[in-house]
Short mmCIF file of C-alpha atoms in Angstrom, two decimals:
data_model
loop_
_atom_site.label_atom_id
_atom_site.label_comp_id
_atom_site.label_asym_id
_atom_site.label_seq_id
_atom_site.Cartn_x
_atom_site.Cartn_y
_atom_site.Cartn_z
CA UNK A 1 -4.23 21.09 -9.73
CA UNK A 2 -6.67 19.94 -7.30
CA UNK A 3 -8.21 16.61 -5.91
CA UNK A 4 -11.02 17.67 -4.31
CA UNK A 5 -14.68 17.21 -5.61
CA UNK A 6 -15.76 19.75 -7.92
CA UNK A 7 -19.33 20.61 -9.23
CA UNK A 8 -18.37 19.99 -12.51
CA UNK A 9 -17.02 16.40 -12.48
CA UNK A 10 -18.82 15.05 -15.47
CA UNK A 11 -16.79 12.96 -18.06
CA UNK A 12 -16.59 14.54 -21.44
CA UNK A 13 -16.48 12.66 -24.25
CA UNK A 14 -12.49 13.42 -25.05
CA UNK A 15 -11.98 12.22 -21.39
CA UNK A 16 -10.45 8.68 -20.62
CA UNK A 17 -11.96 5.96 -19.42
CA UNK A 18 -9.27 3.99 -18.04
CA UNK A 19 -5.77 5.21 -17.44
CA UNK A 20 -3.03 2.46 -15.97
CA UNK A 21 -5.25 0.36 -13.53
CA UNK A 22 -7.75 2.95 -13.04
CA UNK A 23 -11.27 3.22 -14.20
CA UNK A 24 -11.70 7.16 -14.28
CA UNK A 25 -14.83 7.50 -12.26
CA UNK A 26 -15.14 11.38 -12.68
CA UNK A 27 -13.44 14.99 -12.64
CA UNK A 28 -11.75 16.47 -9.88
CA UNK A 29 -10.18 19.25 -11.13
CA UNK A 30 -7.65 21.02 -13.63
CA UNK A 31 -4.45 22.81 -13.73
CA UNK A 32 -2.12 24.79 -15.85
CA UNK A 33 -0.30 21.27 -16.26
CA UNK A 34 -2.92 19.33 -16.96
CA UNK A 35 -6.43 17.11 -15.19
CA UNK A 36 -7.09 15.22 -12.44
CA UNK A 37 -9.63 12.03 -12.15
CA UNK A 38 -11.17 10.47 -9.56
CA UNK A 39 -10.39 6.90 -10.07
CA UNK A 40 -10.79 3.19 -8.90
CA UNK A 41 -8.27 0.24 -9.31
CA UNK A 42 -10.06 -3.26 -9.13
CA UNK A 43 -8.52 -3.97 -5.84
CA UNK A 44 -10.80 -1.24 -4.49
CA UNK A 45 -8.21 1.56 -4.31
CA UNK A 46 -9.36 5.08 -4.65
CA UNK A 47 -6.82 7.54 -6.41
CA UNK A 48 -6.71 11.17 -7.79
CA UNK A 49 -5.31 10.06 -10.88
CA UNK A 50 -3.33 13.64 -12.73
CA UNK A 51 -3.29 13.22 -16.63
CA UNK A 52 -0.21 15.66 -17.96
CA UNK A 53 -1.87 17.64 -21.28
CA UNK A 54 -0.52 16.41 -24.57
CA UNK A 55 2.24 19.14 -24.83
CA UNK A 56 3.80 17.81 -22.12
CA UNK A 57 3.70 14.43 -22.77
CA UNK A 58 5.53 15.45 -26.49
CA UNK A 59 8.48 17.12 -24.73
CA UNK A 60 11.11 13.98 -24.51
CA UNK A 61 13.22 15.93 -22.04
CA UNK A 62 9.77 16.65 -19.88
CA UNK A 63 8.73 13.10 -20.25
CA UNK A 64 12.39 11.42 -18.81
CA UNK A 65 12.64 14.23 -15.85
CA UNK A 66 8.47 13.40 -15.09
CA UNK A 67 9.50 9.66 -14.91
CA UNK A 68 12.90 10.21 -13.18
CA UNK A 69 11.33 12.55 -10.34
CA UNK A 70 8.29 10.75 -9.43
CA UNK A 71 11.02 7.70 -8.76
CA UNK A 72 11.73 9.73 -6.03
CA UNK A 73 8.34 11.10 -5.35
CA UNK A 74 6.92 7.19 -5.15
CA UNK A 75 9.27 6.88 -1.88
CA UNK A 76 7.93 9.81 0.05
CA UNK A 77 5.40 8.36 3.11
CA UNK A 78 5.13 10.56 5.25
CA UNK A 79 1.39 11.02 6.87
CA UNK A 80 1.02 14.56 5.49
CA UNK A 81 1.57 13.89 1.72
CA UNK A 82 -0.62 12.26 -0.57
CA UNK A 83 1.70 8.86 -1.04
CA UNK A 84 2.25 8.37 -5.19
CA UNK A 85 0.07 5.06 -5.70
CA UNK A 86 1.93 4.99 -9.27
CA UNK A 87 2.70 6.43 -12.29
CA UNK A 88 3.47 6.30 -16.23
CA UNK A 89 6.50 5.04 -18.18
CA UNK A 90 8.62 6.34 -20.82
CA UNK A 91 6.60 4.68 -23.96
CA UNK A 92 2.72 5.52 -21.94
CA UNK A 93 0.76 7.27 -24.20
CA UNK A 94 -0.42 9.38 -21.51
CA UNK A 95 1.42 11.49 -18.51
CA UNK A 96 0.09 10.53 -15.44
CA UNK A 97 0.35 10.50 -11.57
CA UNK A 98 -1.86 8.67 -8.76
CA UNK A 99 -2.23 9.52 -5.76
CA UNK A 100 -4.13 8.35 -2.39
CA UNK A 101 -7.36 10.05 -2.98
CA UNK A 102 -8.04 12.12 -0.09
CA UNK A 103 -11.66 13.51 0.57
CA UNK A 104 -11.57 17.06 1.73
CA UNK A 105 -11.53 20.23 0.65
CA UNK A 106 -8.50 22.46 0.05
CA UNK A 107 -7.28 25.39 2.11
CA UNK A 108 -8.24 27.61 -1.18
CA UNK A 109 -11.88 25.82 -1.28
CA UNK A 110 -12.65 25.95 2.24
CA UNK A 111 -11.27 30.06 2.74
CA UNK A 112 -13.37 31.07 -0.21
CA UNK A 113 -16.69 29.05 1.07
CA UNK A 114 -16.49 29.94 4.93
CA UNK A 115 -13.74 32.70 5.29
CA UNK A 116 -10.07 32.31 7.00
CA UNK A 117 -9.72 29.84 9.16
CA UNK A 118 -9.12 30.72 13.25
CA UNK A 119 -6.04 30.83 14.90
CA UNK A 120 -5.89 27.38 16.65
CA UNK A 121 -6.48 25.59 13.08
CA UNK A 122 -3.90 27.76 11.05
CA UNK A 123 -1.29 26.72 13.83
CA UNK A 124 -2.10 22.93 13.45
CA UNK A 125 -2.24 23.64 9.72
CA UNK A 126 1.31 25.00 10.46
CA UNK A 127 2.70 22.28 12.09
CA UNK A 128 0.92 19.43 9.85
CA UNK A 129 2.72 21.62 6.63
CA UNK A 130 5.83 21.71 8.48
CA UNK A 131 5.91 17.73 8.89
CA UNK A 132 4.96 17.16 5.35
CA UNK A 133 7.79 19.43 4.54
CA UNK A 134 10.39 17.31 6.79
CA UNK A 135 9.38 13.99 5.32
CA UNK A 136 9.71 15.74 1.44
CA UNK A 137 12.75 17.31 2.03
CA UNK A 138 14.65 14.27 3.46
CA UNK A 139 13.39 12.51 -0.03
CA UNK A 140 15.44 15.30 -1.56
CA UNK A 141 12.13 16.52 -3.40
CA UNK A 142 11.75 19.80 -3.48
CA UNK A 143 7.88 21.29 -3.82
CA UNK A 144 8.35 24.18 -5.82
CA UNK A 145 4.66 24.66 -6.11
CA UNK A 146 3.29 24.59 -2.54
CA UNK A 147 -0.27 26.70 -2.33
CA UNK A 148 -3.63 26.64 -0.60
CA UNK A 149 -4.82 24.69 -3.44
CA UNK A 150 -2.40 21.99 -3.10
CA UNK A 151 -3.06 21.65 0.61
CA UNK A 152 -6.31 19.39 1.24
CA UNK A 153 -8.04 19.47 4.93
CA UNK A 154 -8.58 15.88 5.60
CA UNK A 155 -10.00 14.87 9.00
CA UNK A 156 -6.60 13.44 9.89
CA UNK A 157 -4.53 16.42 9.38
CA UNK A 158 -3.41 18.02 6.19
CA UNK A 159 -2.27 16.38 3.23
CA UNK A 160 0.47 18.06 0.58
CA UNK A 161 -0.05 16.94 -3.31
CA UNK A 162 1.83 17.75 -6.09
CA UNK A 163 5.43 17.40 -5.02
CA UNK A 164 8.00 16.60 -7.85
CA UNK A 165 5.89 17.88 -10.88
CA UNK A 166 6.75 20.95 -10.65
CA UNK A 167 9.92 19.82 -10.70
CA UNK A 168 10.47 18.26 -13.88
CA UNK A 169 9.02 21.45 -15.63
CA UNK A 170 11.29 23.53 -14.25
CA UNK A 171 14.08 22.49 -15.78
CA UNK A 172 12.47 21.90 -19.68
CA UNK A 173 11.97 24.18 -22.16
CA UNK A 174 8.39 24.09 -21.66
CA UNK A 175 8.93 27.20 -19.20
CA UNK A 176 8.97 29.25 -22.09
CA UNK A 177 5.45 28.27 -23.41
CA UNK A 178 2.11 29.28 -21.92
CA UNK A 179 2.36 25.89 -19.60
CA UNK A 180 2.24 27.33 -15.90
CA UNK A 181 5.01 25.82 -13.83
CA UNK A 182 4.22 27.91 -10.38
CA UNK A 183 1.54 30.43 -9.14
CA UNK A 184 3.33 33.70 -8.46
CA UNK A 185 1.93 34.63 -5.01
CA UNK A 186 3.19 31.77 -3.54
CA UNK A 187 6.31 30.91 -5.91
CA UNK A 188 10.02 32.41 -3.75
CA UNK A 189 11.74 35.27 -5.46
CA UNK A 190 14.63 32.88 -6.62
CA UNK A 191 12.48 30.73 -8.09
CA UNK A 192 10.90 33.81 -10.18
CA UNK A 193 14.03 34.63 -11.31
CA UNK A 194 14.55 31.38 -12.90
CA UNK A 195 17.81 30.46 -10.53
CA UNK A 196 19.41 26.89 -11.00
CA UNK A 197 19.89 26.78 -6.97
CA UNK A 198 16.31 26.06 -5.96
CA UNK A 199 16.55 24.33 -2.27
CA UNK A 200 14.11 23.56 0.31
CA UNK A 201 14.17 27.35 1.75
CA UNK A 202 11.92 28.60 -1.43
CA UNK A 203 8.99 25.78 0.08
CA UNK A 204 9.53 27.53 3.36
CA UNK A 205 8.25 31.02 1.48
CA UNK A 206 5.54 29.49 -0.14
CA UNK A 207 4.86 27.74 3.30
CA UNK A 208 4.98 31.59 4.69
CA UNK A 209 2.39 32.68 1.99
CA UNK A 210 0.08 29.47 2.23
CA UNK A 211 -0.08 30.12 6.16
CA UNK A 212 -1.08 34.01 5.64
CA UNK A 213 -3.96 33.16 3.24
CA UNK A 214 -5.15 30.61 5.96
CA UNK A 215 -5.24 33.31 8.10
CA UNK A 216 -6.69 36.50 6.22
CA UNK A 217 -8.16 34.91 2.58
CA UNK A 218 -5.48 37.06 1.07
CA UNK A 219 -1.70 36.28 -0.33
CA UNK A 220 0.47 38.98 1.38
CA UNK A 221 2.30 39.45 -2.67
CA UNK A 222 -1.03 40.19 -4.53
CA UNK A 223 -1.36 42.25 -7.51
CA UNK A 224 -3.58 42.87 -9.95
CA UNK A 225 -1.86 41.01 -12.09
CA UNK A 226 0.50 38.13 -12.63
CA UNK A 227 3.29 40.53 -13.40
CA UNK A 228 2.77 42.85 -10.70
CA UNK A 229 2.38 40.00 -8.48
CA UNK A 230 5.83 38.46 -9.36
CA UNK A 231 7.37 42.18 -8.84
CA UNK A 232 5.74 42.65 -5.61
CA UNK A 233 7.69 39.27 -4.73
CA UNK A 234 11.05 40.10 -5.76
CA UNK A 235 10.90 44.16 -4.83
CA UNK A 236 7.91 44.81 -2.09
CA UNK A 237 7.41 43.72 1.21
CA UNK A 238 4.30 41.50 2.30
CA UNK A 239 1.03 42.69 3.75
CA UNK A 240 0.61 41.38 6.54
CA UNK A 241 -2.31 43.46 7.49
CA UNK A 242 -5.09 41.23 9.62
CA UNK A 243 -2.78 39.03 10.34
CA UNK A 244 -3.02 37.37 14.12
CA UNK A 245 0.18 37.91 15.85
CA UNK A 246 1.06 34.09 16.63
CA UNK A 247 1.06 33.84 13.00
CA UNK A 248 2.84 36.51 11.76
CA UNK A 249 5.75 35.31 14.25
CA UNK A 250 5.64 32.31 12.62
CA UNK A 251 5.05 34.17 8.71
CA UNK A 252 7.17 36.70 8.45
CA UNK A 253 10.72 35.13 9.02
CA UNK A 254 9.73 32.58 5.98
CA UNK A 255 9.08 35.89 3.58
CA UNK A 256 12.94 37.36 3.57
CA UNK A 257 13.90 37.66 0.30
CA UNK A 258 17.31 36.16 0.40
CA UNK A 259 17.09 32.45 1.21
CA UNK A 260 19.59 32.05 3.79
CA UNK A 261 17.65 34.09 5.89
CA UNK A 262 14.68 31.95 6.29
CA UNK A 263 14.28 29.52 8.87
CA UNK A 264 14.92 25.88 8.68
CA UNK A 265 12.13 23.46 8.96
CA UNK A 266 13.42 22.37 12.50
CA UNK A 267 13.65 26.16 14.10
CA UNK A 268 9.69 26.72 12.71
CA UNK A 269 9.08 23.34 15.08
CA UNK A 270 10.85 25.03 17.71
CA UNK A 271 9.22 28.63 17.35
CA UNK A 272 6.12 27.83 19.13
CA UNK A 273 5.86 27.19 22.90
CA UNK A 274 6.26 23.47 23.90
CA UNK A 275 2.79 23.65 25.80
CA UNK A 276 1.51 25.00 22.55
CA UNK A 277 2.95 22.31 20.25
CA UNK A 278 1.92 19.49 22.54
CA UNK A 279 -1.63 20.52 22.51
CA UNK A 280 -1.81 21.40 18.85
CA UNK A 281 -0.41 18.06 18.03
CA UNK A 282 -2.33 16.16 20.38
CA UNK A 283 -5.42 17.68 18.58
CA UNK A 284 -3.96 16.11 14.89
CA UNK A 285 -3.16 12.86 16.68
CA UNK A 286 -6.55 12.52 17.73
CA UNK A 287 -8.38 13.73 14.61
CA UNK A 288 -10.19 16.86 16.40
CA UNK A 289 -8.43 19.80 14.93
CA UNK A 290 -10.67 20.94 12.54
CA UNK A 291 -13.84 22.80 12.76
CA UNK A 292 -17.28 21.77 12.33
CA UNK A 293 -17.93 23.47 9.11
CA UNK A 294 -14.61 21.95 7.38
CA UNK A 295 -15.55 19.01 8.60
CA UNK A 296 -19.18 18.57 7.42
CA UNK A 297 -17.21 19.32 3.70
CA UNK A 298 -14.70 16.59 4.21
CA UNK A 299 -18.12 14.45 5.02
CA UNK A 300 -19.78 15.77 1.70
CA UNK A 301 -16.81 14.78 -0.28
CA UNK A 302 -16.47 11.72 0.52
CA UNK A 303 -20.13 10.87 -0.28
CA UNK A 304 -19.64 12.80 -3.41
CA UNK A 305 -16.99 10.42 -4.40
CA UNK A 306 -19.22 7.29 -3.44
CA UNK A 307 -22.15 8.90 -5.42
CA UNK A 308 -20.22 9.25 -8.64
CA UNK A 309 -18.56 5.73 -8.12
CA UNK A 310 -21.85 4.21 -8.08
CA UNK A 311 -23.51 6.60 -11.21
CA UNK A 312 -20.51 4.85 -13.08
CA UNK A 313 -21.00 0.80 -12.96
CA UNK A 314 -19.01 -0.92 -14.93
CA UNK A 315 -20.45 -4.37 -13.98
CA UNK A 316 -23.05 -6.37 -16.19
CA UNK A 317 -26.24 -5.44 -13.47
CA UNK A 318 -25.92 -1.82 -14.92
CA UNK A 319 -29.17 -2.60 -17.07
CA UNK A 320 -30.98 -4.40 -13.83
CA UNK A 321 -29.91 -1.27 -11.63
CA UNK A 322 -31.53 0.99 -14.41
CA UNK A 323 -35.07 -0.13 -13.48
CA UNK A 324 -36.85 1.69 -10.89
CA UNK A 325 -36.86 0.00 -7.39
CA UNK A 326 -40.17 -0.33 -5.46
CA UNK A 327 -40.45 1.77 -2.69
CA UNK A 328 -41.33 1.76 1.10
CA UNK A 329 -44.86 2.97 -0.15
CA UNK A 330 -44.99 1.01 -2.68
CA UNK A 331 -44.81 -2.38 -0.36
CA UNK A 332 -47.04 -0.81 2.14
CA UNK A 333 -49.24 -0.56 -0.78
CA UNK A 334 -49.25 -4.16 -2.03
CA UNK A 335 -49.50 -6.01 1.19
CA UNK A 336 -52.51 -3.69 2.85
CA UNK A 337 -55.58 -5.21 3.08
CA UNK A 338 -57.89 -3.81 0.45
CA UNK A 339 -61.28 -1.93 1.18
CA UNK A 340 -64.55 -3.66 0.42
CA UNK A 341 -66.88 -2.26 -2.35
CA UNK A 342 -70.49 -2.53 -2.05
CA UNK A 343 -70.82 -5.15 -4.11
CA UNK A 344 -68.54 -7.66 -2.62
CA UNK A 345 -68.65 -9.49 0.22
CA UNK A 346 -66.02 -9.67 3.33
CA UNK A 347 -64.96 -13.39 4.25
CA UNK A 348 -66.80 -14.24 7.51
CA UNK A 349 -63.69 -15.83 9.07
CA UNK A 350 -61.83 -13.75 11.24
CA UNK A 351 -58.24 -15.24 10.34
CA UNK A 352 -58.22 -14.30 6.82
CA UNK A 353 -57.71 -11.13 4.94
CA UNK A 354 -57.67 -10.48 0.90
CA UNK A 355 -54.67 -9.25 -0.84
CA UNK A 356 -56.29 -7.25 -3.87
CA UNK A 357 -59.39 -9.40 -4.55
CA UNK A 358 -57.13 -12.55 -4.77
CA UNK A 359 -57.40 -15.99 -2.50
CA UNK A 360 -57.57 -14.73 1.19
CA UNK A 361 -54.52 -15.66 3.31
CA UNK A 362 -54.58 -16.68 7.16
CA UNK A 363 -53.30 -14.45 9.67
CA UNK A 364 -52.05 -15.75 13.00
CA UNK A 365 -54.40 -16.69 15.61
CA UNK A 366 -53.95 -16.66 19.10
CA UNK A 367 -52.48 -20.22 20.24
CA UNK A 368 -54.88 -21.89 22.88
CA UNK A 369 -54.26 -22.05 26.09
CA UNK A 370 -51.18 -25.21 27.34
CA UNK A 371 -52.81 -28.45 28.61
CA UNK A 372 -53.33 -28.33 32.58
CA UNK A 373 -51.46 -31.31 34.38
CA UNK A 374 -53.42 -34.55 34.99
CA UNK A 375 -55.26 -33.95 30.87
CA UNK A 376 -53.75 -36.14 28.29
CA UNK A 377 -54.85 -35.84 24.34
CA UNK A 378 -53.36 -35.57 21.32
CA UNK A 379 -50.90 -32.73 20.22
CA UNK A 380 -52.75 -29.71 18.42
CA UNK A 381 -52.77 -30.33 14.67
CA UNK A 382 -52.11 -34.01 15.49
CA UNK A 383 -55.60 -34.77 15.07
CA UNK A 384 -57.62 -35.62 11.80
CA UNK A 385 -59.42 -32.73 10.43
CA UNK A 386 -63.18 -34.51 10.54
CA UNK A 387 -64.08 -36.78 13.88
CA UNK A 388 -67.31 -38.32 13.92
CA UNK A 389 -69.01 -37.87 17.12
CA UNK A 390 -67.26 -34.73 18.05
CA UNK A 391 -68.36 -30.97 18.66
CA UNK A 392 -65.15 -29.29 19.13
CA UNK A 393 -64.92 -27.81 15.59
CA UNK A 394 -66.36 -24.82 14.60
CA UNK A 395 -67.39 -24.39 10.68
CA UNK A 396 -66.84 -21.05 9.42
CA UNK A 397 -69.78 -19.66 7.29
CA UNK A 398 -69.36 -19.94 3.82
CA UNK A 399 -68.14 -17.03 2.07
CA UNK A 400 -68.13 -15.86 -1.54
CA UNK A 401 -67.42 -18.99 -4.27
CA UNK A 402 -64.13 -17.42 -5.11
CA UNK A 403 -63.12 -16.69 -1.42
CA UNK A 404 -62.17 -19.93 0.08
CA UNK A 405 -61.54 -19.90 3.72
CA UNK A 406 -57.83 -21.19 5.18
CA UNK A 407 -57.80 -23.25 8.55
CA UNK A 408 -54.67 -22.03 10.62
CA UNK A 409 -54.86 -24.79 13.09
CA UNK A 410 -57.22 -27.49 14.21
CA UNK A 411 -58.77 -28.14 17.66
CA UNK A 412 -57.89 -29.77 20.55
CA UNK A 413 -59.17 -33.20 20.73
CA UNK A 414 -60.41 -34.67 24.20
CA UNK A 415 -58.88 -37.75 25.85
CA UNK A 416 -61.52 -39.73 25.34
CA UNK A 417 -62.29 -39.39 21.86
CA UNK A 418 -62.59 -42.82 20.11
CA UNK A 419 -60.36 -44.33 17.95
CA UNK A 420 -60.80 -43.57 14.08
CA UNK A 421 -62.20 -47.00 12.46
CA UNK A 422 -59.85 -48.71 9.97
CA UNK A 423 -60.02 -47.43 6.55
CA UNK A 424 -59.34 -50.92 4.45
CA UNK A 425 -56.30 -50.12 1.55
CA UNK A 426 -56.94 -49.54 -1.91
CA UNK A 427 -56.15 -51.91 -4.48
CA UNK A 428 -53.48 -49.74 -5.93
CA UNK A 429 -51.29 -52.16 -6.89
CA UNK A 430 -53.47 -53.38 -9.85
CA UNK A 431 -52.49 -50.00 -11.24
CA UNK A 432 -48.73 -51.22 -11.83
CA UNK A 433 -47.93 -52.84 -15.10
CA UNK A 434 -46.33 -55.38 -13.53
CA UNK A 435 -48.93 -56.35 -11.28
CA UNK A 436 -52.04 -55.88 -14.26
CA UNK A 437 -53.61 -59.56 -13.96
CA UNK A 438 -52.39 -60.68 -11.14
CA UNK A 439 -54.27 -61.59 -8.15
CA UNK A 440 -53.38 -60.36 -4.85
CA UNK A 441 -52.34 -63.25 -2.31
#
């Protein structure tokens, strides 16, 4: 299985919509053991959330190994795996798994869109597989089912998914059916065989294989078949034709046939240079060892995860969100001022404009000049707007009836403008009910 996104990540109508805590916000991928979801917890937590298919689920024996091995799984946290976010019980209705979602493609995704990758990144991916590895192993998880499709390229080095499912399969019944428990170009000839003593030396082949499709696009056991494939494995040696010498020192030693022969996970540390390995794993540390194509598709998936997240609302402004927004044009459009027709007539003041034939509005004028010292007067806009006797204010011509002109500000009044006389008070009072009658004293 995958957890990368896919074109085809639309929810069918036999899909889920929630499984456990997650919303299931679309399709990520599928697998001979079943599909996995892109999915959101309410707490904000992205997941790649793997639904087991039915058959599985049926299988009693497969459904107590699934729960007991992802017990173990759950306490694997090392920075290279995808950390187990949670899981089903023994009564679910469903199998499932989730996982830390991790945008970016897989080592099968990325080969097949831009070609193998170059020497310096398969020798990071080496080392970033080999610490994954470590941290599983010491879990006592064994992979089984470690493959360029179960290796994602995130910015921050890779991450393994997919430990312990394979697992529980292994030992079922359900070998026997059509369910597909490993891929046979990357599965150890012991664990073709069907042996009971499966250790951490058959993840170090499928490590070798993984590492020389990196490196040439090609397993070094394919057939052109399943069958032929798996005999190749047990009987043939690999092809390790194109393969770049650096990695074929660190390849072929993980490809004997008989386990004991393989390395351990500590002497494929210790088989590059230590100049090498510090600069490799600087560039992890830091975030900078992947190339600028891989990393424009680790970009793209990430969006494509926001993008489907936000297609699928699940809050009550769905229906509001449905309506088309206004755009930039749009707004330009409604606040422009609109172009005269022969028939109408343009306001005469200078601080107004129309908005689509309705009242004009005042734009900002200029603000006059600050008093010079020694000239008192009254505040601008303190003043009342008609002052007998005075000159200062300058009537705009009238316009059209329905066009009313807006004063922005009134003038400056001179010091010695006169006092306004006294207006005497209304009788308002006589309005009141309780003063109706009643003279004034």
């Amino acid at each position: 299985m995958t957890a990368a996104p896919g074109p085809d990540h639309t929810l069918r109508a036999s899909d889920p919509v929630q499984i456990g805590p997650y919303r299931l916000l679309g399709r990520l991928g599928s697998g001979g053991m079943g599909r996995v979801y892109l999915g959101r917890s309410m707490t904000g937590q992205l997941a790649a959330v793997k639904v087991l298919h039915d058959q599985l689920a049926e299988d009693q024996l497969f459904r107590s190994r699934f729960v007991r091995e992802l017990d173990v799984a759950s306490r694997i946290s090392g920075r290279f795996s995808a950390a187990v976010l949670g899981s089903s019980g023994l009564r679910d209705e469903h199998l499932w798994l989730a996982t830390e979602f991790v945008p970016g493609p897989s080592v099968l995704e990325a080969v097949e869109a831009s070609g193998p990758l170059d020497t310096e990144t398969v020798l990071a991916l080496c080392l970033g597989l080999l610490g994954a590895l470590e941290t599983i192993h010491s879990a006592g998880v064994i992979h089984r089912d470690l493959k360029p499709s179960n290796v994602l390229l995130a910015a921050d080095g890779p991450r393994v998914i997919d430990f312990g499912i394979s697992a529980a399969a292994d030992t079922t019944r359900l070998t026997a059916t059509n369910v597909a428990v490993g891929t046979p170009g990357y599965m150890s000839p012991e664990l073709i065989r069907g042996g009971t003593e499966v250790g951490p030396s058959s993840d170090v082949f499928a490590l070798g294989c993984t590492l020389a499709f990196a490196a040439t696009g090609v397993s070094p056991f394919v057939g052109a078949n399943a069958v032929e494939t798996a005999f190749r494995v047990i009987r043939e040696d690999p092809d390790l034709t194109g393969l770049p010498e650096e990695i074929a020192s660190l390849v072929e030693p993980c490809l004997q046939k008989e386990p004991e022969l393989r390395p351990s996970i500590d002497a494929l540390i210790q088989t590059l240079p230590a100049a090498e390995t510090d600069r490799i794993s600087r560039q992890l540390a830091h975030g900078q060892w992947l190339p600028a194509h891989i990393q424009r598709q680790t970009l793209e998936h990430a969006g494509r995860a926001l993008a489907w997240d936000g297609a699928r609302q699940s809050s009550p402004q769905t229906v509001l969100q449905d309506w088309p927004q206004p755009t930039d044009d749009d707004t330009r459009a409604l606040f422009a001022p609109r172009d005269a027709t022969p028939d109408e007539a343009q306001p005469t003041d200078p601080s107004t404009v129309v908005l689509n034939g309705s009242a004009p509005v005042p734009t900002p004028r200029t603000l006059p000049a600050p008093l010079s010292l020694g000239t008192f007067g009254p505040p601008p806009g303190s003043g009342p707007p008609n002052v007998p006797g005075t000159t200062d204010r300058v009537e705009p011509e009238p316009g059209p009836t329905d066009e009313v002109s807006m004063r922005t500000h009134t003038a400056l009044l001179p010091a010695d403008t006169p006092p306004l006389p006294r207006i005497p008070r209304r009788g308002w009072l006589r309005w009141v009910p309780a003063f109706r009658g009643k003279a004034r004293r």
